[in-house]
Short mmCIF file of C-alpha atoms in Angstrom, two decimals:
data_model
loop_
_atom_site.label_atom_id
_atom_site.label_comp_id
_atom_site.label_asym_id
_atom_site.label_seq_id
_atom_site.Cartn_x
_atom_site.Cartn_y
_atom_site.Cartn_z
CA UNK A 92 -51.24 -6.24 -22.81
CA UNK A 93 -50.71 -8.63 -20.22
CA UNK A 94 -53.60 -10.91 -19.16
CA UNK A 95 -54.01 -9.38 -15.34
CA UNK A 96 -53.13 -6.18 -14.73
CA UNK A 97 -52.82 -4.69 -11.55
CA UNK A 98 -52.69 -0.93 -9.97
CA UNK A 99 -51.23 0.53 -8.34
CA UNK A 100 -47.98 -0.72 -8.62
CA UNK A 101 -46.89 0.79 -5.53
CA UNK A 102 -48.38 2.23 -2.63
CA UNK A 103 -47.11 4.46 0.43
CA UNK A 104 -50.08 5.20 3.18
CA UNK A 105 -49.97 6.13 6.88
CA UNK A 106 -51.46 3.78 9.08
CA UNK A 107 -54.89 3.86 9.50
CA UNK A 108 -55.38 4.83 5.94
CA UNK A 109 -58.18 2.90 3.78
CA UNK A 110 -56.20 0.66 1.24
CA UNK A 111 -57.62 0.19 -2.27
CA UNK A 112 -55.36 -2.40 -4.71
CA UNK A 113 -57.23 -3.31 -7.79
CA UNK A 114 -57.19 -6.13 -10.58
CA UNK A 115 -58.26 -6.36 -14.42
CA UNK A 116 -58.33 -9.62 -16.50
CA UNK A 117 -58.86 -9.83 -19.65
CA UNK A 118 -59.50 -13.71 -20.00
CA UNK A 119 -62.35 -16.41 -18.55
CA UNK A 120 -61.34 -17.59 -14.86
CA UNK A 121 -63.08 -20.14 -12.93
CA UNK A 122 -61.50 -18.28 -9.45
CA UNK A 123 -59.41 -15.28 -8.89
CA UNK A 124 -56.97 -15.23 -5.65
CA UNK A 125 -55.49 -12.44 -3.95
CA UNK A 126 -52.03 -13.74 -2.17
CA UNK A 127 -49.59 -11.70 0.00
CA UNK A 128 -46.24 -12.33 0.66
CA UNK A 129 -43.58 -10.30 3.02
CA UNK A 130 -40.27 -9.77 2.02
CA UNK A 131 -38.12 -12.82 1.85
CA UNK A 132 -41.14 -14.50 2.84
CA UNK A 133 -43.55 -17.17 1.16
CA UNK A 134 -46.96 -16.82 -0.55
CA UNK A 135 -49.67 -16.35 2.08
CA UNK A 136 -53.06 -17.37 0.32
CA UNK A 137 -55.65 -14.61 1.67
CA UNK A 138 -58.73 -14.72 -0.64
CA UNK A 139 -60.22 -17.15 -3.41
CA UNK A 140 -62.99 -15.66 -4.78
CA UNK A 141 -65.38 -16.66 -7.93
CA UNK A 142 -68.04 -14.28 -7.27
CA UNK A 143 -69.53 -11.66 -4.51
CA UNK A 144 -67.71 -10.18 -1.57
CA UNK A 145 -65.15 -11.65 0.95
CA UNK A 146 -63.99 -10.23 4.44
CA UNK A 147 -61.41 -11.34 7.00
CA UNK A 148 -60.51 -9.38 10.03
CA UNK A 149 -59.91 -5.88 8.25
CA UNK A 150 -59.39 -7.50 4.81
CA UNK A 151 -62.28 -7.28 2.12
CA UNK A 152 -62.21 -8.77 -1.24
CA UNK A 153 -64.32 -8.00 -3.95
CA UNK A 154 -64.90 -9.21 -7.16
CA UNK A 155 -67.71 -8.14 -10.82
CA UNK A 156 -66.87 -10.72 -13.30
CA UNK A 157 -69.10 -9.19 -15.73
CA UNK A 158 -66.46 -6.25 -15.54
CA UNK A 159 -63.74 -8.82 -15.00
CA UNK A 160 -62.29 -6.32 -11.97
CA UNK A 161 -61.71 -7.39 -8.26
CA UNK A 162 -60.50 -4.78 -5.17
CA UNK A 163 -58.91 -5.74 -2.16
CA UNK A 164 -59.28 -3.36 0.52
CA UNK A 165 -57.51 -3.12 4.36
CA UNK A 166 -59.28 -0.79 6.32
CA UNK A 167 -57.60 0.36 9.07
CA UNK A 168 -54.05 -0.42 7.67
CA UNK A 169 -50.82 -1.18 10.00
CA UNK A 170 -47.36 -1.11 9.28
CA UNK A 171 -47.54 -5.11 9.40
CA UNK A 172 -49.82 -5.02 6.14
CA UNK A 173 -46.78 -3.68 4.56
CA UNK A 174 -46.57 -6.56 1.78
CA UNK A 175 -46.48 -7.34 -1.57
CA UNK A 176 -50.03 -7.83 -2.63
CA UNK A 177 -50.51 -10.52 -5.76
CA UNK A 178 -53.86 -10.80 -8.24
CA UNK A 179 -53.74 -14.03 -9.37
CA UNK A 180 -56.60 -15.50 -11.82
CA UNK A 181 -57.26 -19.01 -12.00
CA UNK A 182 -57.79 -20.49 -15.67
CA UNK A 183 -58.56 -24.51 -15.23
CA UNK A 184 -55.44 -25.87 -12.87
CA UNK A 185 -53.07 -22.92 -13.93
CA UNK A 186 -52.83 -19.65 -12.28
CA UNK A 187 -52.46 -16.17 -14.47
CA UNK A 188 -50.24 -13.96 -12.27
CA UNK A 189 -50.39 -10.33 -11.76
CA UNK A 190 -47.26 -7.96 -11.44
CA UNK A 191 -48.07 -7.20 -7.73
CA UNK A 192 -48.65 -4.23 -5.56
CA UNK A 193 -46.02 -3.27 -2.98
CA UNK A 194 -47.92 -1.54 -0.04
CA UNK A 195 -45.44 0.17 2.42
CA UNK A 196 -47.68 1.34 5.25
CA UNK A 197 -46.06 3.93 7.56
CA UNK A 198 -46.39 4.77 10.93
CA UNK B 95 -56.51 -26.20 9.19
CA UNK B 96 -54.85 -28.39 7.12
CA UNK B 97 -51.47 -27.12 5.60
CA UNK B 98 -48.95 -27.51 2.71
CA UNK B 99 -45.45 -28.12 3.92
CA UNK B 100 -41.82 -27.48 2.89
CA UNK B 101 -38.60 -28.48 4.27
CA UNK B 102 -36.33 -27.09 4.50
CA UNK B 103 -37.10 -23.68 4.89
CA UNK B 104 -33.87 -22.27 3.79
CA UNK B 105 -31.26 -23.59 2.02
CA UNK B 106 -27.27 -22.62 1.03
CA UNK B 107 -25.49 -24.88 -1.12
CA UNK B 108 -22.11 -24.65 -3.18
CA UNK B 109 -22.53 -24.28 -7.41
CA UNK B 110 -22.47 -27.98 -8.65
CA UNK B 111 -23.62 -29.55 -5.59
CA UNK B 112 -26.88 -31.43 -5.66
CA UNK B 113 -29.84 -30.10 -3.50
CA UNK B 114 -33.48 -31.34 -2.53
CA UNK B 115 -36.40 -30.04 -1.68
CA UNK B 116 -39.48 -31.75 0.00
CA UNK B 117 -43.03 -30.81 -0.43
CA UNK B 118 -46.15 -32.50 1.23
CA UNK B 119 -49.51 -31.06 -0.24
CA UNK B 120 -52.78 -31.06 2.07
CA UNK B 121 -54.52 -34.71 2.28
CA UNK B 122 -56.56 -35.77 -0.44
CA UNK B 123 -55.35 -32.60 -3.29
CA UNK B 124 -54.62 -33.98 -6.32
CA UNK B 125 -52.69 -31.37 -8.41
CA UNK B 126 -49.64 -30.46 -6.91
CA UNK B 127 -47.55 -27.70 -7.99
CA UNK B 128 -43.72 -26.51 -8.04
CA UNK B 129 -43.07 -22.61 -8.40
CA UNK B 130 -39.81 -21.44 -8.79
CA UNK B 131 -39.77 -17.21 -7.89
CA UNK B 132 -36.86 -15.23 -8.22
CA UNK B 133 -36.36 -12.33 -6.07
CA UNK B 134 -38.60 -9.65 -7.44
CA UNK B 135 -40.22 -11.19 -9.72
CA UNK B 136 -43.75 -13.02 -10.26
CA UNK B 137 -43.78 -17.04 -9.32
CA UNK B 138 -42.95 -19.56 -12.10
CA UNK B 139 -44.68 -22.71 -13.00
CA UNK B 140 -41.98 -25.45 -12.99
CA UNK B 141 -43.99 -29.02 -12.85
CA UNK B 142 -47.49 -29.76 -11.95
CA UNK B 143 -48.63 -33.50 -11.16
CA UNK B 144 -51.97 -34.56 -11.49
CA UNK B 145 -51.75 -37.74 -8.62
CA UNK B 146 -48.23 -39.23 -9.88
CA UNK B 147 -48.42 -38.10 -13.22
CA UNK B 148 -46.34 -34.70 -14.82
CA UNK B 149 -49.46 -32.56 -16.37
CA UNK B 150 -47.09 -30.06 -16.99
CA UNK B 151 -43.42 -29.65 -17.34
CA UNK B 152 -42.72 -27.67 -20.48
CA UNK B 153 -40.45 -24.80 -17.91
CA UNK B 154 -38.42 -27.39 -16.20
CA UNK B 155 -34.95 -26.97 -16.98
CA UNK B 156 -34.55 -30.77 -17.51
CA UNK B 157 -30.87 -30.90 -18.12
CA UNK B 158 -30.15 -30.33 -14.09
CA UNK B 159 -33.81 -30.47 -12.14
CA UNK B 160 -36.08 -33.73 -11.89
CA UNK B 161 -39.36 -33.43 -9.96
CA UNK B 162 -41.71 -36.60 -9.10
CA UNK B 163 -44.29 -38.49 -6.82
CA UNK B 164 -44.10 -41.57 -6.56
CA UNK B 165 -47.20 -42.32 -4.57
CA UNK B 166 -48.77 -39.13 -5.56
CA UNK B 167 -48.70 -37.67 -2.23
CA UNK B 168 -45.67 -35.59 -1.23
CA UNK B 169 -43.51 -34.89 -3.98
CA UNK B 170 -39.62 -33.97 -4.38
CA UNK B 171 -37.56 -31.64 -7.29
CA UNK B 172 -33.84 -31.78 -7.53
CA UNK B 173 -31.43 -29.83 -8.65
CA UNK B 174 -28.18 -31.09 -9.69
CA UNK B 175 -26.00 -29.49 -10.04
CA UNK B 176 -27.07 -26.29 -8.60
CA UNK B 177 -25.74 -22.95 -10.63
CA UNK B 178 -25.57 -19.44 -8.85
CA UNK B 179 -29.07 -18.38 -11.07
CA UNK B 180 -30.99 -21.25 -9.33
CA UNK B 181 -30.98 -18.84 -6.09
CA UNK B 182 -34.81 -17.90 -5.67
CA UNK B 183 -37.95 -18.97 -3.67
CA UNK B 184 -39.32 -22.37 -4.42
CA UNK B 185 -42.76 -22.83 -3.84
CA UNK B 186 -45.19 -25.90 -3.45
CA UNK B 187 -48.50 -25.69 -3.64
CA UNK B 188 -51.99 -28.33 -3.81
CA UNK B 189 -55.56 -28.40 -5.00
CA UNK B 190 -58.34 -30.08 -4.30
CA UNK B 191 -60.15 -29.14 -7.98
CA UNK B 192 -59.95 -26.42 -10.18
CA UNK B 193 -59.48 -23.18 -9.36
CA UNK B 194 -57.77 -23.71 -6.25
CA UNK B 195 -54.47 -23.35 -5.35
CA UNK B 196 -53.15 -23.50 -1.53
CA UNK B 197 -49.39 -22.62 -0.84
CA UNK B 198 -46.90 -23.55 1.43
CA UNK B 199 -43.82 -21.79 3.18
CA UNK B 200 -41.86 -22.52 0.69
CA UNK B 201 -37.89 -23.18 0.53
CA UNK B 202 -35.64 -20.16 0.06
CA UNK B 203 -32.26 -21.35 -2.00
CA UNK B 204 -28.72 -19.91 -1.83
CA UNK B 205 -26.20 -21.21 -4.48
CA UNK B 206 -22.83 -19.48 -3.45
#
């Protein structure tokens, strides 16, 4: 079972659609991240959270580390939130990735 | 807001030529990181530095890519020579302590 596990795997929505991703660890972080990156394109950082509730523009990250799960949610989603949407969970210096979640948001 | 950055941002190179790639983390971040990602697939630790020093090093194909910095500021990895399955996204990224990572652009490589 791999340390972070992340669902769905992929995702197809019409814009304007409310976006749930979710992430399980298994192991002790100190932070857990949630990173996007466009195709062919670098690693955007968009959330580092170690407890609590985050939001940016239409981006909301959440996070219960006594149930060691975090969501990231877009409301209102747009084609340009069509991504590749990375868990990523922070053990000392070293990050513990997740397989990702391709959104594809349609118009 | 203070950034990490690459150059260059792409890069084509012939099989057994030597290539570089540049990496200046955000002021004052002590850990600095090289990823290496190949298409479709999750990023890959190469090196981290802790100021000058190699914390961690144990995936760095040593036979053909170096990685150091010198001052422990901005950092350089080499490949030489490059081989076709070195094409992939290579990724820099700094932190100020633990538990946080920030990434640059990164440097997309072609070996044809």
């Amino acid at each position: 079972k791999n340390e972070v596990e992340q669902s769905p795997q992929n995702l197809t929505a019409q814009e304007g659609e409310f976006i749930t991703i979710n992430c399980s660890y298994s192991v002790g972080i100190s932070a857990l991240h949630w990173l996007q990156q466009h195709p062919g394109g670098g690693i955007v950082s968009l959330f580092m959270l170690s407890s609590g509730k985050k939001k940016h523009g239409r981006l909301i990250a959440t996070i219960n580390i006594q149930e060691k799960h975090s969501s990231l949610h877009i409301t209102a989603s747009h084609p340009r939130d069509s991504a590749v949407y990375i868990c990523a969970v922070a053990r000392g210096y070293q990050l513990i990735w997740g397989a990702g979640t391709k959104l594809i948001i349609k118009p | 807001e203070a950034e990490v950055a690459q150059s260059p941002r792409y890069k084509i190179t012939e099989k057994s030529q030597a290539v570089a790639f540049w990496c200046d983390p955000i002021s004052g971040h002590a850990t600095l990181y090289w990823y290496r990602q190949i298409l479709g697939q999750g990023p890959e630790l190469l090196v981290q530095f802790q100021d000058e020093s190699v914390v961690d090093d144990s995936q760095l194909p040593k036979d053909r890519f170096s990685a150091e910095r010198l001052k422990g500021v901005d950092s350089t990895l080499k490949i030489q020579p490059a081989e076709l399955g070195d094409s992939a996204m290579y990724l820099c990224a700094s932190s100020p302590e633990v538990g946080e990572q920030y990434f640059g652009p990164g440097t997309r490589l072609t070996v044809t």
